[in-house]
Tab-separated table of C-alpha atoms in Angstrom:
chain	number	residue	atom	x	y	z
A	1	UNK	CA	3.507	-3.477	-7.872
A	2	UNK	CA	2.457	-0.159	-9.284
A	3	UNK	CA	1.379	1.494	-6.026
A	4	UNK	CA	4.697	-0.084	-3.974
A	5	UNK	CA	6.397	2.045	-6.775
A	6	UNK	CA	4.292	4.807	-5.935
A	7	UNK	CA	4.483	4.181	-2.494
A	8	UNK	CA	8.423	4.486	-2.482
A	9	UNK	CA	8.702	7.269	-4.478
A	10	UNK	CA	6.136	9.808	-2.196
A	11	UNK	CA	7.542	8.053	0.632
A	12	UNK	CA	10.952	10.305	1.892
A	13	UNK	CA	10.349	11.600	5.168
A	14	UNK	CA	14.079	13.732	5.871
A	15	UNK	CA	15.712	12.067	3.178
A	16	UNK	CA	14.965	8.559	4.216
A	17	UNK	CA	13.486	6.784	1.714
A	18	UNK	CA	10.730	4.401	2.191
A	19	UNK	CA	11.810	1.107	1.015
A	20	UNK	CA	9.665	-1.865	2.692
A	21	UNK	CA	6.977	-1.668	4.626
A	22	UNK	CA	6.014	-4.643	7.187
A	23	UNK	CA	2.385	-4.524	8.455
A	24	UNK	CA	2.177	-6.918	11.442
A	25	UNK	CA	-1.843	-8.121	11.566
A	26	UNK	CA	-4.013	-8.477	14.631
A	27	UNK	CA	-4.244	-12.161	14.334
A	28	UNK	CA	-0.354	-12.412	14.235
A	29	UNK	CA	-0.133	-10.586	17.296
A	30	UNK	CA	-2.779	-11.907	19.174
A	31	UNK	CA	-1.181	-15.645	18.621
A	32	UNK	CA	2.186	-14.211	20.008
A	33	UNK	CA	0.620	-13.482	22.922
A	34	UNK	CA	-1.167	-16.566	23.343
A	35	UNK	CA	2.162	-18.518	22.779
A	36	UNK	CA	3.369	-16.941	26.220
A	37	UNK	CA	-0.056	-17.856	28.111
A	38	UNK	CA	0.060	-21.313	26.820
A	39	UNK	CA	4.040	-21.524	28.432
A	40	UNK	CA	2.452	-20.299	31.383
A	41	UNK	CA	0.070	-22.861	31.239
A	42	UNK	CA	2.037	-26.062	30.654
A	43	UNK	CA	4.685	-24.484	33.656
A	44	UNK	CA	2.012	-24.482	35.833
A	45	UNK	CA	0.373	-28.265	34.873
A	46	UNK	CA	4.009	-29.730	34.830
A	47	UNK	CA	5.602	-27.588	38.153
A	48	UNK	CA	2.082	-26.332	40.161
A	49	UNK	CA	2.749	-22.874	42.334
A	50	UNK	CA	6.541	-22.792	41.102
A	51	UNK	CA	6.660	-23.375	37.572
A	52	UNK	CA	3.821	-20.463	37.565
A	53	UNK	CA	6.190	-18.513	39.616
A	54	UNK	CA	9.168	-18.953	37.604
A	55	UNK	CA	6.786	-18.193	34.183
A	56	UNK	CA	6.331	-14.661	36.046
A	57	UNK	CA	10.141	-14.470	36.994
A	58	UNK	CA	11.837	-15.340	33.859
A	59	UNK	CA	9.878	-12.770	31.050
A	60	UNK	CA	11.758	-9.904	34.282
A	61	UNK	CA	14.612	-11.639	34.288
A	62	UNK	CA	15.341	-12.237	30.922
A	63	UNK	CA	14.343	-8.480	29.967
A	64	UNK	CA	17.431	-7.712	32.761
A	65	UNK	CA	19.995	-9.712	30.603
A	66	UNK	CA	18.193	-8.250	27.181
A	67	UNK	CA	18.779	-5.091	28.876
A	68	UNK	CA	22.682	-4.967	30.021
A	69	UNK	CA	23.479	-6.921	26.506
A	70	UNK	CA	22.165	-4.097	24.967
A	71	UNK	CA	23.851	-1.600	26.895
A	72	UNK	CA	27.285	-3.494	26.702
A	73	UNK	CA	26.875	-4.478	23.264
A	74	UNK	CA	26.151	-0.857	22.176
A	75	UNK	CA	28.964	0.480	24.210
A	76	UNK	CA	31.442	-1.688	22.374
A	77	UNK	CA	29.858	-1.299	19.020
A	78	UNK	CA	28.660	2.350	18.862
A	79	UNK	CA	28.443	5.101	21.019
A	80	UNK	CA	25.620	4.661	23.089
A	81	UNK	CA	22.545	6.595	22.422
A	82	UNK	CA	19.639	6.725	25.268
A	83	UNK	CA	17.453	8.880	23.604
A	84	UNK	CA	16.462	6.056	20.714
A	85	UNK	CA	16.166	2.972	22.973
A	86	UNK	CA	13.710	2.927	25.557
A	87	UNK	CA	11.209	0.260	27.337
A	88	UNK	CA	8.104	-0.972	25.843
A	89	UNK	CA	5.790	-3.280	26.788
A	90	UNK	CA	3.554	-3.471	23.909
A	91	UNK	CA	3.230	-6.431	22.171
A	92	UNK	CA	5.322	-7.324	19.770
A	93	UNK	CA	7.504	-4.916	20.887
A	94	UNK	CA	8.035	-6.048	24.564
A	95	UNK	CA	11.863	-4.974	26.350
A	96	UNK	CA	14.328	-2.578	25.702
A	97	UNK	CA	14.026	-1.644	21.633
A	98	UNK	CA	14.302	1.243	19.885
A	99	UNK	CA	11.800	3.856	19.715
A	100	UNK	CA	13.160	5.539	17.174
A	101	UNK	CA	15.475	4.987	13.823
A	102	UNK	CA	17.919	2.752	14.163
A	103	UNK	CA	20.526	1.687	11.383
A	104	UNK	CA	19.923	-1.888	10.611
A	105	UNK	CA	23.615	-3.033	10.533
A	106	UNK	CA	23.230	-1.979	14.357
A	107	UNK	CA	20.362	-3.545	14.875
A	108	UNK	CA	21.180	-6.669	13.127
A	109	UNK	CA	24.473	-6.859	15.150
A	110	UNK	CA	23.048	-5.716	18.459
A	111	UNK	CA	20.454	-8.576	18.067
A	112	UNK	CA	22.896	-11.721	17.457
A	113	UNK	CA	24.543	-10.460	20.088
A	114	UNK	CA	21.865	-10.701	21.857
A	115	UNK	CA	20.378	-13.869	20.764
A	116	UNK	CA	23.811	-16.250	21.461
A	117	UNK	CA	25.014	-14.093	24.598
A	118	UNK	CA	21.678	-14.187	26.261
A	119	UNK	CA	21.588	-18.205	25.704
A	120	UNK	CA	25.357	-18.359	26.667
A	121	UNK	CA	24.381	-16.539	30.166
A	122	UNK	CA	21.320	-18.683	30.803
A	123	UNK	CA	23.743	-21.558	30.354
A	124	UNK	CA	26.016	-20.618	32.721
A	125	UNK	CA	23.827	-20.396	35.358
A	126	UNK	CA	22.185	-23.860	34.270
A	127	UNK	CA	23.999	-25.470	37.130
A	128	UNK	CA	22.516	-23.565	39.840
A	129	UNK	CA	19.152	-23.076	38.667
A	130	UNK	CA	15.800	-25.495	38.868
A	131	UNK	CA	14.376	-26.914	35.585
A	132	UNK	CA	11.280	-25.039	35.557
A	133	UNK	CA	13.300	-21.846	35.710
A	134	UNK	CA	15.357	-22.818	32.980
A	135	UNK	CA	12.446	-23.865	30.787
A	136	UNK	CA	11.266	-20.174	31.600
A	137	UNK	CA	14.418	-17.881	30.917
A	138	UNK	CA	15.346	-20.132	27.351
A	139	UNK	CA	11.432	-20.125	26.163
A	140	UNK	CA	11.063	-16.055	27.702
A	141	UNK	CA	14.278	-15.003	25.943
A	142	UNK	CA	13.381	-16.702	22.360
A	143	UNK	CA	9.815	-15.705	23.074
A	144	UNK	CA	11.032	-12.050	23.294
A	145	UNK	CA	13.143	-11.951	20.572
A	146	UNK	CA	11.055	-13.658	17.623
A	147	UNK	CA	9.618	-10.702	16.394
A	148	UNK	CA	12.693	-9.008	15.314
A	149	UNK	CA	14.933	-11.950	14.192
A	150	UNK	CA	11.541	-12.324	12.000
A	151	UNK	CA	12.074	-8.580	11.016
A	152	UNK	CA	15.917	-8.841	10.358
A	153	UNK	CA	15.203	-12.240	8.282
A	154	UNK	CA	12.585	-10.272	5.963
A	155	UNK	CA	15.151	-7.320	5.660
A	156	UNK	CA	18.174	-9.698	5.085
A	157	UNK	CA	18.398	-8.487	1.673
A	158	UNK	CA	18.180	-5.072	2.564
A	159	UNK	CA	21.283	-2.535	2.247
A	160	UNK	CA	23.534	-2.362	5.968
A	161	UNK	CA	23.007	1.855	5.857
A	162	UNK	CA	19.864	1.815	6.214
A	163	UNK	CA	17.278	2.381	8.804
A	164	UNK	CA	14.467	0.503	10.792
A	165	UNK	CA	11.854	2.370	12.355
A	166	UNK	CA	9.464	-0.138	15.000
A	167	UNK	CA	5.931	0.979	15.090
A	168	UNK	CA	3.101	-0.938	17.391
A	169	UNK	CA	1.844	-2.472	14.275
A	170	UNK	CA	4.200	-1.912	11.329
A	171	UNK	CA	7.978	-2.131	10.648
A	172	UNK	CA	9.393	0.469	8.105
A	173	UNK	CA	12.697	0.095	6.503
A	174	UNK	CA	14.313	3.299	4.935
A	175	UNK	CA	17.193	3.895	2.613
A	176	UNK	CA	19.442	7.555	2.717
């Protein structure tokens, strides 16, 4: 407890103020990924050539509809900022996230919009679309997004005005 306190009070970096500090292990990582090889696995014992097929399809198109939520959401929301969302494909971080502060009201909000629109559009096109496909986009778009409803659940407590910053292995949250 004593060197958290310490921690937070050497810890102001352009008067942010380091308030939590998420370290995401190896091991955590390394079963995320195997999470998406093992859905790879069961779509190609259940579907053969084309539920291996639609496993490669679905993680690009479901980073499409990540992508223009984003982009809407953020136009309608705030004003839209290239410069601090980019593409990463590091794991956890894997899409379009930010690469560098972001207030976590915005990213709360950006990310239940994205969570219930991207399901909404993946069941709209249910109709038109063959099962393995849509076992692919729903487990590729909740796959994706785990990581950071896991980070907004830990920071749920946290204050709206402040910020998130997304490291390969570490989430920082920071106060003004």
């Amino acid at each position: 407890m004593k060197r958290e306190q310490q921690l937070n009070r050497n810890a102001t970096i352009y008067h942010y103020q380091l308030i939590h500090k998420i370290n995401i292990p190896q091991e955590i990582m390394a079963s995320y990924m195997s999470i998406s090889l093992i859905l790879g696995l069961f779509q190609f014992l259940m579907y053969q050539w084309s539920g291996l097929l639609s496993w490669m399809l679905g993680i690009l198109i479901i980073q499409v509809i990540h992508y223009l939520i984003i982009r809407l959401t953020m136009i309608r929301v705030d004003e839209p900022d290239d410069r601090r969302w980019s593409w990463r494909s590091t794991i956890p971080w894997i899409g379009y996230v930010p690469v560098q502060m972001v207030e976590h009201g915005l990213f709360r909000k950006l990310h239940r919009h994205l969570l219930w629109f991207g399901l909404c559009v993946i069941t709209v096109i249910y109709p038109w679309v063959p099962e393995p496909y849509m076992i692919s986009l729903i487990c590729w778009h909740l796959w994706t997004l785990m990581p950071r409803l896991v980070i907004l659940h830990r920071l749920r407590k946290g204050r709206k005005d402040g910020v998130i910053k997304l490291q390969s292995n570490e989430v920082c949250f920071y106060h003004r």
